[in-house]
PDB file of C-alpha atoms and ligand atoms in Angstrom:
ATOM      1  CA  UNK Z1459      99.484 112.457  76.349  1.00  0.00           C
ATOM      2  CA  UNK Z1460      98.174 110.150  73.814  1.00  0.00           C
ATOM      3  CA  UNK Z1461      94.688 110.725  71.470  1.00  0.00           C
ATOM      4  CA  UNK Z1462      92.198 108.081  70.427  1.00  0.00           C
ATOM      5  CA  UNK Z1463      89.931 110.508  68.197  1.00  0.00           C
ATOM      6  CA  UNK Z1464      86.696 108.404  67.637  1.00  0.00           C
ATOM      7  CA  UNK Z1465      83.809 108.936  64.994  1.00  0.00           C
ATOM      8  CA  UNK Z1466      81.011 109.031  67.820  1.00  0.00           C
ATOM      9  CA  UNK Z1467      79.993 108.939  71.530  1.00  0.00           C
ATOM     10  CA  UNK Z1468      79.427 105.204  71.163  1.00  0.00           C
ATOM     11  CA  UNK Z1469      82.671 104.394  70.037  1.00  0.00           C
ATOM     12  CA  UNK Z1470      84.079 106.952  72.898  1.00  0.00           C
ATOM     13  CA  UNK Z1471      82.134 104.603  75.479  1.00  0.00           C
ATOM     14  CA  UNK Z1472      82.962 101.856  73.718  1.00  0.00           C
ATOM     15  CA  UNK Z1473      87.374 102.473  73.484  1.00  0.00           C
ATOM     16  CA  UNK Z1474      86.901 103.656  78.095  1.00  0.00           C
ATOM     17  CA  UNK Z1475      85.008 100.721  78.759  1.00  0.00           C
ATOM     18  CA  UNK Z1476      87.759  98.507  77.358  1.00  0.00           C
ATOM     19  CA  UNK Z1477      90.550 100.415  79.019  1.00  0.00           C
ATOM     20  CA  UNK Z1478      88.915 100.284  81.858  1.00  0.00           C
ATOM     21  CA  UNK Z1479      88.079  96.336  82.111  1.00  0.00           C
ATOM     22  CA  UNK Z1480      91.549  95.520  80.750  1.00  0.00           C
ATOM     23  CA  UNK Z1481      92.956  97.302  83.987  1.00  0.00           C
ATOM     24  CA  UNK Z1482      90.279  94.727  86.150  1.00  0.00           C
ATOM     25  CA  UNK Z1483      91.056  91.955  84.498  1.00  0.00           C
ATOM     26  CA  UNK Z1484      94.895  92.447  84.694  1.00  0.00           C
ATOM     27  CA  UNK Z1485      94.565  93.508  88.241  1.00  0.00           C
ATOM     28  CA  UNK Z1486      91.082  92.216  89.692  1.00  0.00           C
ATOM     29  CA  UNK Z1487      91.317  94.543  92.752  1.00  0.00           C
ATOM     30  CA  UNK Z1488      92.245  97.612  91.098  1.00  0.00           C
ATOM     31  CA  UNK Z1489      91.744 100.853  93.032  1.00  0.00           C
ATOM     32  CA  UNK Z1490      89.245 102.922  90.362  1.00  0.00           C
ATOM     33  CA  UNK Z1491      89.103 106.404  89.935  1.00  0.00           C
ATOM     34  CA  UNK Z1492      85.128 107.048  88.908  1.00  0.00           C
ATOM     35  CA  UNK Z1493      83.017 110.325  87.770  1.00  0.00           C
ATOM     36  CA  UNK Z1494      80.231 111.721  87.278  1.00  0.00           C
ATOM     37  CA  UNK Z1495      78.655 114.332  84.179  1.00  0.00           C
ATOM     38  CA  UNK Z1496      76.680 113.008  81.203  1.00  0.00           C
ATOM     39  CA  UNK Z1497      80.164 111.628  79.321  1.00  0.00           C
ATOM     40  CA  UNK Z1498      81.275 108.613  81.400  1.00  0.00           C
ATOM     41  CA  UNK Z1499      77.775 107.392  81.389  1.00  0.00           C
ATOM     42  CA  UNK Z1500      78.044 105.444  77.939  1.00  0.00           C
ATOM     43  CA  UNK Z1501      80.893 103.609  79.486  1.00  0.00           C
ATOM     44  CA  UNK Z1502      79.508 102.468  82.425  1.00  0.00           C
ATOM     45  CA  UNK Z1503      76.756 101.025  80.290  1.00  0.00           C
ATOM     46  CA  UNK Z1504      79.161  99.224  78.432  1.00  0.00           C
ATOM     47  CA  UNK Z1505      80.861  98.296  81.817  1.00  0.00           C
ATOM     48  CA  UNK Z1506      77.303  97.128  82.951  1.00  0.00           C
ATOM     49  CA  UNK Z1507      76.303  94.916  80.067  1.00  0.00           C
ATOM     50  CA  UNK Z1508      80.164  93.421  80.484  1.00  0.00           C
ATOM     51  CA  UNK Z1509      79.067  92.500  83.968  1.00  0.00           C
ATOM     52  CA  UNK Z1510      75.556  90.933  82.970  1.00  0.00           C
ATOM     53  CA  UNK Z1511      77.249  88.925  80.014  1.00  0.00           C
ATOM     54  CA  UNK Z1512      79.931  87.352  83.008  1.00  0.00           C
ATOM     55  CA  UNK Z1513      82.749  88.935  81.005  1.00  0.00           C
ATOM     56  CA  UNK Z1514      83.936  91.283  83.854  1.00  0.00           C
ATOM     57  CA  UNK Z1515      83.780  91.570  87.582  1.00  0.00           C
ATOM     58  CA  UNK Z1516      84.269  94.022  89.999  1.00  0.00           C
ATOM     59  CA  UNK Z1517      83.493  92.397  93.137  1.00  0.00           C
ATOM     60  CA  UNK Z1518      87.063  92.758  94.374  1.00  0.00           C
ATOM     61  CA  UNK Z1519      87.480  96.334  92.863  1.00  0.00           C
ATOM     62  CA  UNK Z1520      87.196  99.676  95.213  1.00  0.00           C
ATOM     63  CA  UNK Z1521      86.456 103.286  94.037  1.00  0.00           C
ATOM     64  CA  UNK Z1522      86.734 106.712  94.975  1.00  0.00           C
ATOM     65  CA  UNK Z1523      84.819 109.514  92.964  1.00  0.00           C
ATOM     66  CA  UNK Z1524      85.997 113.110  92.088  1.00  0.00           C
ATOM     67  CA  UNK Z1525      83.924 114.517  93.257  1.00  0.00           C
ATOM     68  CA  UNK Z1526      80.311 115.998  95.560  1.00  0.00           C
ATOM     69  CA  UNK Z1527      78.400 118.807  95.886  1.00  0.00           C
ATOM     70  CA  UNK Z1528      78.152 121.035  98.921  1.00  0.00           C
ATOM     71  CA  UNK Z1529      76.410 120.746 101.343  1.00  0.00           C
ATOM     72  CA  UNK Z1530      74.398 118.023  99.744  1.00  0.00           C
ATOM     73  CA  UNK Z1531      72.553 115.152 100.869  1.00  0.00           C
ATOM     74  CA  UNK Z1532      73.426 111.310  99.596  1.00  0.00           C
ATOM     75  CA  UNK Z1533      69.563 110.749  99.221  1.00  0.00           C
ATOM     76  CA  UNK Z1534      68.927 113.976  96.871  1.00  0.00           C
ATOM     77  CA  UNK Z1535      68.844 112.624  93.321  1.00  0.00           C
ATOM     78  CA  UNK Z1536      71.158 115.208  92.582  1.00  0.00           C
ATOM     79  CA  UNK Z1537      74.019 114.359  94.473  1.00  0.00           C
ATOM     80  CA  UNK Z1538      76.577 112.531  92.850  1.00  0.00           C
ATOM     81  CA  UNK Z1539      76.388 109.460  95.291  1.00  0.00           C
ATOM     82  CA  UNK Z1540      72.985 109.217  93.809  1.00  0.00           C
ATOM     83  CA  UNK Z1541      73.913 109.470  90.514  1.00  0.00           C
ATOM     84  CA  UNK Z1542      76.544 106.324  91.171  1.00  0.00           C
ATOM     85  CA  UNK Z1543      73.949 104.161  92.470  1.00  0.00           C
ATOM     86  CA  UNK Z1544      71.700 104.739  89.613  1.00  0.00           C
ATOM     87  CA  UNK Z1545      74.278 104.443  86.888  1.00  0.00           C
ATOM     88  CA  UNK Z1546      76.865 102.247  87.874  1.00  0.00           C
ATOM     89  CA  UNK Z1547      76.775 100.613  91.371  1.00  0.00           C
ATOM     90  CA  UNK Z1548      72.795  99.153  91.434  1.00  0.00           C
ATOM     91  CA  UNK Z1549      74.111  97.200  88.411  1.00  0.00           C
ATOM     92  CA  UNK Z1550      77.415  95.550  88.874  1.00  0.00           C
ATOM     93  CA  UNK Z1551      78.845  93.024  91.548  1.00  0.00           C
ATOM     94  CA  UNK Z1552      80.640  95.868  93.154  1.00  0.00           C
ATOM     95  CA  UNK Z1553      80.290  95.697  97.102  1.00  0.00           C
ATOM     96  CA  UNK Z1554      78.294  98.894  97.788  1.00  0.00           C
ATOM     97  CA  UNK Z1555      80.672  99.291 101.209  1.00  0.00           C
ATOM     98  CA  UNK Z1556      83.911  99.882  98.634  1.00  0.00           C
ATOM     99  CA  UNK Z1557      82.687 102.225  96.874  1.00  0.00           C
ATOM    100  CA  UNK Z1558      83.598 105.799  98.137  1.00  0.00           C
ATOM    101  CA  UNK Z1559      81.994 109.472  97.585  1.00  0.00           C
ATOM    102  CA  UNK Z1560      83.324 112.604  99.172  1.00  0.00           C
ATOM    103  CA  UNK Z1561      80.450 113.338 102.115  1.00  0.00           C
ATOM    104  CA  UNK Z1562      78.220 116.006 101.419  1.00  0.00           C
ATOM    105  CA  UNK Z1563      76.792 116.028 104.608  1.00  0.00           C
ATOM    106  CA  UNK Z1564      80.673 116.041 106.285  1.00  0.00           C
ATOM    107  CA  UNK Z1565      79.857 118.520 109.107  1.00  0.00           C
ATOM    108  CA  UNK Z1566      84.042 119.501 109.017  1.00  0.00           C
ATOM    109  CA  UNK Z1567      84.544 119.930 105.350  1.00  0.00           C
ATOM    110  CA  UNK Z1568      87.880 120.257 105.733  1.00  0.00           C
ATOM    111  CA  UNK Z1569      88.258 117.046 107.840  1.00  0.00           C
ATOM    112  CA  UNK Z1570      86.592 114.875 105.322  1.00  0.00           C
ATOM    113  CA  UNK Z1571      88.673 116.019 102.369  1.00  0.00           C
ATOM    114  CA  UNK Z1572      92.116 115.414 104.470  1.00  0.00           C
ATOM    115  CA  UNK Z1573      90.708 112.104 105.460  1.00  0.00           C
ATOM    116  CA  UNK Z1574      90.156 110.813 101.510  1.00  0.00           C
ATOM    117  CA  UNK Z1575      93.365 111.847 100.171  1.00  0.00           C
ATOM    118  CA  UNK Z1576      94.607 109.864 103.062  1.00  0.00           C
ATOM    119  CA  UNK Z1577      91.760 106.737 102.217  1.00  0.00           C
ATOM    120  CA  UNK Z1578      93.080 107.057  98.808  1.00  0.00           C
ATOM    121  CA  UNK Z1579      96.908 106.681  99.643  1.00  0.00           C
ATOM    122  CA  UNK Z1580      96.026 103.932 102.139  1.00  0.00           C
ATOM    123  CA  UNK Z1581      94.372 101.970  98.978  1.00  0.00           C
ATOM    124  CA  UNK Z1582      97.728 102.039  97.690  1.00  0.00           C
ATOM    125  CA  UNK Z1583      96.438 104.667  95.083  1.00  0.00           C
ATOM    126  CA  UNK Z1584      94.037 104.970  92.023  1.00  0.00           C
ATOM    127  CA  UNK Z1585      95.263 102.635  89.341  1.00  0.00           C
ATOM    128  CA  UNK Z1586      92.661 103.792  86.790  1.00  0.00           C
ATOM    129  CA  UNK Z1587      91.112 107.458  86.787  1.00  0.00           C
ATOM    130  CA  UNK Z1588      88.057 107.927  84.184  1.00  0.00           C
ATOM    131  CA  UNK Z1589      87.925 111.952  83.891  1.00  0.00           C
ATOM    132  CA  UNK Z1590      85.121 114.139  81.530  1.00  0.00           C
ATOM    133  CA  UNK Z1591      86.239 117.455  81.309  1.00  0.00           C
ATOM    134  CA  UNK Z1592      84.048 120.737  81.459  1.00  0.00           C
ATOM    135  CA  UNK Z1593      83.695 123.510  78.593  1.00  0.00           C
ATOM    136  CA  UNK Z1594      86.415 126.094  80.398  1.00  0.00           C
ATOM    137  CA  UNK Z1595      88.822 123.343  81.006  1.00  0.00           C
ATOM    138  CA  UNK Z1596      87.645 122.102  84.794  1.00  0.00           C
ATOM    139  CA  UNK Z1597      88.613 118.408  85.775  1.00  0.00           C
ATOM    140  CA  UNK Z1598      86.127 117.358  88.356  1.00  0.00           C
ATOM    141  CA  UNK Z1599      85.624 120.819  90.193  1.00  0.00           C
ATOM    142  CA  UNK Z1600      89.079 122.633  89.467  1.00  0.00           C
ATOM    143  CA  UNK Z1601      87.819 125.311  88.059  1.00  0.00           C
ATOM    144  CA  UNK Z1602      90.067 127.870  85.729  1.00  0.00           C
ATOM    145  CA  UNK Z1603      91.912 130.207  88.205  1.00  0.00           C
ATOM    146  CA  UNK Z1604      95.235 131.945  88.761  1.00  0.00           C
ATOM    147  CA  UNK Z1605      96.197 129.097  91.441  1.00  0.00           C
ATOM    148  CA  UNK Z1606      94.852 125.484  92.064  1.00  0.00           C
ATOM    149  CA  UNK Z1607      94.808 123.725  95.006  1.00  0.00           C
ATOM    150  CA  UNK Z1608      96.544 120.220  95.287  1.00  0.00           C
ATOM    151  CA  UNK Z1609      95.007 118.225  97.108  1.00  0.00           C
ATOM    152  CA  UNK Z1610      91.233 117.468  97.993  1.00  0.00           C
ATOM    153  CA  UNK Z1611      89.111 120.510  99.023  1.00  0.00           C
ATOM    154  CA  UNK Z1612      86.159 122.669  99.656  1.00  0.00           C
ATOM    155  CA  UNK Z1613      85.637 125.306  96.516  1.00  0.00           C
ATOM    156  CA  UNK Z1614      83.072 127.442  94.701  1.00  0.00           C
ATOM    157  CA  UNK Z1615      81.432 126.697  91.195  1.00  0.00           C
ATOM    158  CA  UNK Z1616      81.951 128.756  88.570  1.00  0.00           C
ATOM    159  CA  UNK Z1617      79.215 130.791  87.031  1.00  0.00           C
ATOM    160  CA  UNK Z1618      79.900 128.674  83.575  1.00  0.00           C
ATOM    161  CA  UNK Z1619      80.229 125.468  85.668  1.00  0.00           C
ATOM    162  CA  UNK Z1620      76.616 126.374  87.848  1.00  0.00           C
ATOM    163  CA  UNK Z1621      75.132 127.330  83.949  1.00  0.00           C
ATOM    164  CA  UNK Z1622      76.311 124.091  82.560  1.00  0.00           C
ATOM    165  CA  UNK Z1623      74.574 121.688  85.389  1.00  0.00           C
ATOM    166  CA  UNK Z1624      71.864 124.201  85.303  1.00  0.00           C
ATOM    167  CA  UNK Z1625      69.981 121.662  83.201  1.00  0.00           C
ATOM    168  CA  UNK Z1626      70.022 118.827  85.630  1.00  0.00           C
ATOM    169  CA  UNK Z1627      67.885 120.823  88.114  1.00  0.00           C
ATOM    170  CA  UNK Z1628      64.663 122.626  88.367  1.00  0.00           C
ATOM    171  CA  UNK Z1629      66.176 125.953  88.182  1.00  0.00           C
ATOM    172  CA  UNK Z1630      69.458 127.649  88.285  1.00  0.00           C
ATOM    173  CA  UNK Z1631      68.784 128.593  91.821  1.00  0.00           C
ATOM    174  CA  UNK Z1632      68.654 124.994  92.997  1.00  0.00           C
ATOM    175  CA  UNK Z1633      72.219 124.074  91.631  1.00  0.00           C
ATOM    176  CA  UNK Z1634      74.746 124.332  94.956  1.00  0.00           C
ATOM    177  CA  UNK Z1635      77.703 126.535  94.573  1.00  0.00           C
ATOM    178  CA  UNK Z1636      80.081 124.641  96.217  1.00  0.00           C
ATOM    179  CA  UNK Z1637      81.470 121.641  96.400  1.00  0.00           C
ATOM    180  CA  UNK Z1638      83.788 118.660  97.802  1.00  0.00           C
ATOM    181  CA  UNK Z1639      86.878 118.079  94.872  1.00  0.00           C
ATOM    182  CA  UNK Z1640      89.555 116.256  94.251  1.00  0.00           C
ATOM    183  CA  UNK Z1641      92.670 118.152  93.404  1.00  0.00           C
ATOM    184  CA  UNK Z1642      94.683 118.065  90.383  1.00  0.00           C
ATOM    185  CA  UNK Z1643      97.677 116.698  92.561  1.00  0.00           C
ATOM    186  CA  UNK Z1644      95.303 113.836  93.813  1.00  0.00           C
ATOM    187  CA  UNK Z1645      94.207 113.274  89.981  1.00  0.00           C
ATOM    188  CA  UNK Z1646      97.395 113.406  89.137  1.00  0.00           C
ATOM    189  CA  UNK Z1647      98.690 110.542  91.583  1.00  0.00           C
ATOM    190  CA  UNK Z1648      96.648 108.163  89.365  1.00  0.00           C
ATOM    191  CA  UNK Z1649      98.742 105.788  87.779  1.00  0.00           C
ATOM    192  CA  UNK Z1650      96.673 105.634  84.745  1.00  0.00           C
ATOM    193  CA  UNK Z1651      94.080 108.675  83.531  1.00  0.00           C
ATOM    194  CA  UNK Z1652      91.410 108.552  80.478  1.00  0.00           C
ATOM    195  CA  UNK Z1653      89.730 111.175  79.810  1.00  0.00           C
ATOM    196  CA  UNK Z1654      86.447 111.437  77.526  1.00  0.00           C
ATOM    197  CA  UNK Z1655      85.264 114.440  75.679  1.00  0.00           C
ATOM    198  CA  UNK Z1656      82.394 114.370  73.227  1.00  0.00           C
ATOM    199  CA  UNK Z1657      80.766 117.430  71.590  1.00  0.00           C
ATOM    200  CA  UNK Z1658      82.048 120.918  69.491  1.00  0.00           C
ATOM    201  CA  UNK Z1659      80.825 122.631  73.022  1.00  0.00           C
ATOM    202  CA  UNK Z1660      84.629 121.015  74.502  1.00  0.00           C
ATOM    203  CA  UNK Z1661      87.067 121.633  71.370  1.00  0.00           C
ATOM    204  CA  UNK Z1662      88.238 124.756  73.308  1.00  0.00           C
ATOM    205  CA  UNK Z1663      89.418 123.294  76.160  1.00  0.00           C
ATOM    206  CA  UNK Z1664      90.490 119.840  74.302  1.00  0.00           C
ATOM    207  CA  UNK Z1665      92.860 122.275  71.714  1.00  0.00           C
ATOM    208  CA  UNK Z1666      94.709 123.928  74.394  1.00  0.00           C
ATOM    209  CA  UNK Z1667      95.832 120.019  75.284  1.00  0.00           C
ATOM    210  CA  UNK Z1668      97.520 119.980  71.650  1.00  0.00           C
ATOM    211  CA  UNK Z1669     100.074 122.096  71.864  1.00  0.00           C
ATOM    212  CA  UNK Z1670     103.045 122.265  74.544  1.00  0.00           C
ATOM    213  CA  UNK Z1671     101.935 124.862  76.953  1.00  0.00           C
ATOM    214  CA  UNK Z1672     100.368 124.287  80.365  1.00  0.00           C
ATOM    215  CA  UNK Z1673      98.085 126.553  82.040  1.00  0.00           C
ATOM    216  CA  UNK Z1674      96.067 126.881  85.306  1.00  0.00           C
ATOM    217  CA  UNK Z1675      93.440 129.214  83.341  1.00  0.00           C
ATOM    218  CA  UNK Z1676      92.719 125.532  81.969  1.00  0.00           C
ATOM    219  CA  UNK Z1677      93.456 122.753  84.632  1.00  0.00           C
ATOM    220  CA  UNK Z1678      92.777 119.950  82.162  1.00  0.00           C
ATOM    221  CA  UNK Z1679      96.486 120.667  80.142  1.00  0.00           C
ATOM    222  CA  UNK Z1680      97.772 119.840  83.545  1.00  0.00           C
ATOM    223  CA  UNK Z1681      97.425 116.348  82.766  1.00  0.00           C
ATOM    224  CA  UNK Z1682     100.604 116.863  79.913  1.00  0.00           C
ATOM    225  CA  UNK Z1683     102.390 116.254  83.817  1.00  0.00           C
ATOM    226  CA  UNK Z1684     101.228 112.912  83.533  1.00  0.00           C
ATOM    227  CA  UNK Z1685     103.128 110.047  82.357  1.00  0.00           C
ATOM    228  CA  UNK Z1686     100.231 107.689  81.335  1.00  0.00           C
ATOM    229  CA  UNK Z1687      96.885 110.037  80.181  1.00  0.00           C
ATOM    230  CA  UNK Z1688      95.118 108.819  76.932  1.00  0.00           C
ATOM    231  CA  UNK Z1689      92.151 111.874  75.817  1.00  0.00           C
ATOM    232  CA  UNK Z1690      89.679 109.628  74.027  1.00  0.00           C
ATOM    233  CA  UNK Z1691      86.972 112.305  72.003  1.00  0.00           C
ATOM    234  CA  UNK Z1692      85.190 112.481  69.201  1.00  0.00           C
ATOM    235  CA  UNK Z1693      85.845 114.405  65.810  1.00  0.00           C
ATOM    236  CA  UNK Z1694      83.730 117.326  67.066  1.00  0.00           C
ATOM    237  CA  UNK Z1695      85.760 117.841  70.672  1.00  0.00           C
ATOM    238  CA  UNK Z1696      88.842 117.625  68.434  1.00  0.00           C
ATOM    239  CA  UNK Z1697      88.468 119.497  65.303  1.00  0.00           C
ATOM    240  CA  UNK Z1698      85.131 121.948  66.310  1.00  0.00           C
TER     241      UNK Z1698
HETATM  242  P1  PGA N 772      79.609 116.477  81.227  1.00  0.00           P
HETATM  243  O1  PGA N 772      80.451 117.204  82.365  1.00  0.00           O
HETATM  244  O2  PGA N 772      80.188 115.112  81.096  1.00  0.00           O
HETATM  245  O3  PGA N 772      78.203 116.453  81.735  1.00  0.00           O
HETATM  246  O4  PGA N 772      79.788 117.295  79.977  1.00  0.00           O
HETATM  247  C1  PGA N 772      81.831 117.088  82.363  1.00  0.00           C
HETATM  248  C2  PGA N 772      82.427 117.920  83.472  1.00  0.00           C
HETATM  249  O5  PGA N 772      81.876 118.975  83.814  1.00  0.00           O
HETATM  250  O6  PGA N 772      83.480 117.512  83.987  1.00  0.00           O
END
């Protein structure tokens, strides 16, 4: 696991945008791992004005997100297909058609989540995996708990994790409870992972990733497993 400690959130977005268009430009249809949250949202700006300038293009690029809420529609402005189109997809030369979100509408949950780990396997896997990382530790929705689950699945959020997105939504009430995730063995198949983390409110989970331990009470220091993860953050996720 290797650490690019940054001054600032722009420099954060700054250091994943260029990770993440020297992996298109070395391999122009890469498979790409995308998320959602308030972090990754500086890099797909950068990613955006890259596209506008003619510097980068993703028109032969696919993607598969983390993540979905549960049951949710595409069309809410909640839903994490929504929040793709507004942030990312409207704005680059991506072809809308290879871009895939977990279905919160699937009528057979369990169908839908068997049938993207197989999509993503089919692709030939995700060659570049952007990840934020929540204040307890969660990757997408892997939530702290005594066991994970591997692969992609139906599972509750956490009363921190509900508290946290709180503030997208009207009120608590509104914010589902469960959701459509990846698992950490499917985030883990990635062949390359960043992961951005800006803010004091993360230095607890980004300190358990500095020592040698792993623990399921904080899926994030799975990712020690992984040959190829780089944890790009700012002074305040690293030092508190
Ligand atoms: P955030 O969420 O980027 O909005 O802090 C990260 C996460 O919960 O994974």
């Amino acid at each position: 696991m290797k650490f690019i400690v940054c001054d600032n959130y722009e420099e954060i977005s700054a250091e994943g945008a260029k990770i993440f268009a020297e992996q298109i430009k070395k391999k122009p249809n890469s498979i790409l791992g995308l998320a959602t949250g308030s972090t990754p949202v500086g890099m797909y700006q950068n990613l955006i004005q890259m596209v506008k300038e003619g510097t980068l293009s993703f028109k032969d690029c696919r993607s598969f997100n983390l993540d979905e809420y549960y049951p949710i529609s595409p069309d809410n402005d909640q839903s994490y297909r929504y929040f793709m189109n507004t942030n990312l997809f409207n704005h680059i030369d991506m072809d809308i058609s290879n871009t895939r979100v977990l279905n919160g509408l699937a009528e057979d949950a369990k169908a839908e989540c068997v049938k993207y780990d197989e999509e993503i396997d089919a692709a030939g896997g995700i060659d570049i995996q952007v990840l934020g990382i929540g204040h307890n530790g969660h990757i997408a929705f892997n939530e702290p708990d005594e066991k994970l689950i591997c692969g992609t699945h139906l599972t509750s959020l956490t009363e921190s994790t509900i508290n946290a997105n709180a503030r997208f939504f009207e009120k608590k009430e509104d914010v589902p409870t469960q959701s459509l995730t990846m698992g950490m063995a499917s985030i883990l198949k990635a062949k390359k992972i960043i992961l951005l983390a800006s803010g004091k409110g993360k230095h607890q989970a980004i300190a358990e990733l500095l020592d040698d331990t792993i623990t399921t009470s904080n899926p994030s220091t799975l990712l020690k497993l992984h040959p190829d993860t780089t944890i790009i953050c700012d002074r305040d996720a690293y030092e508190g």
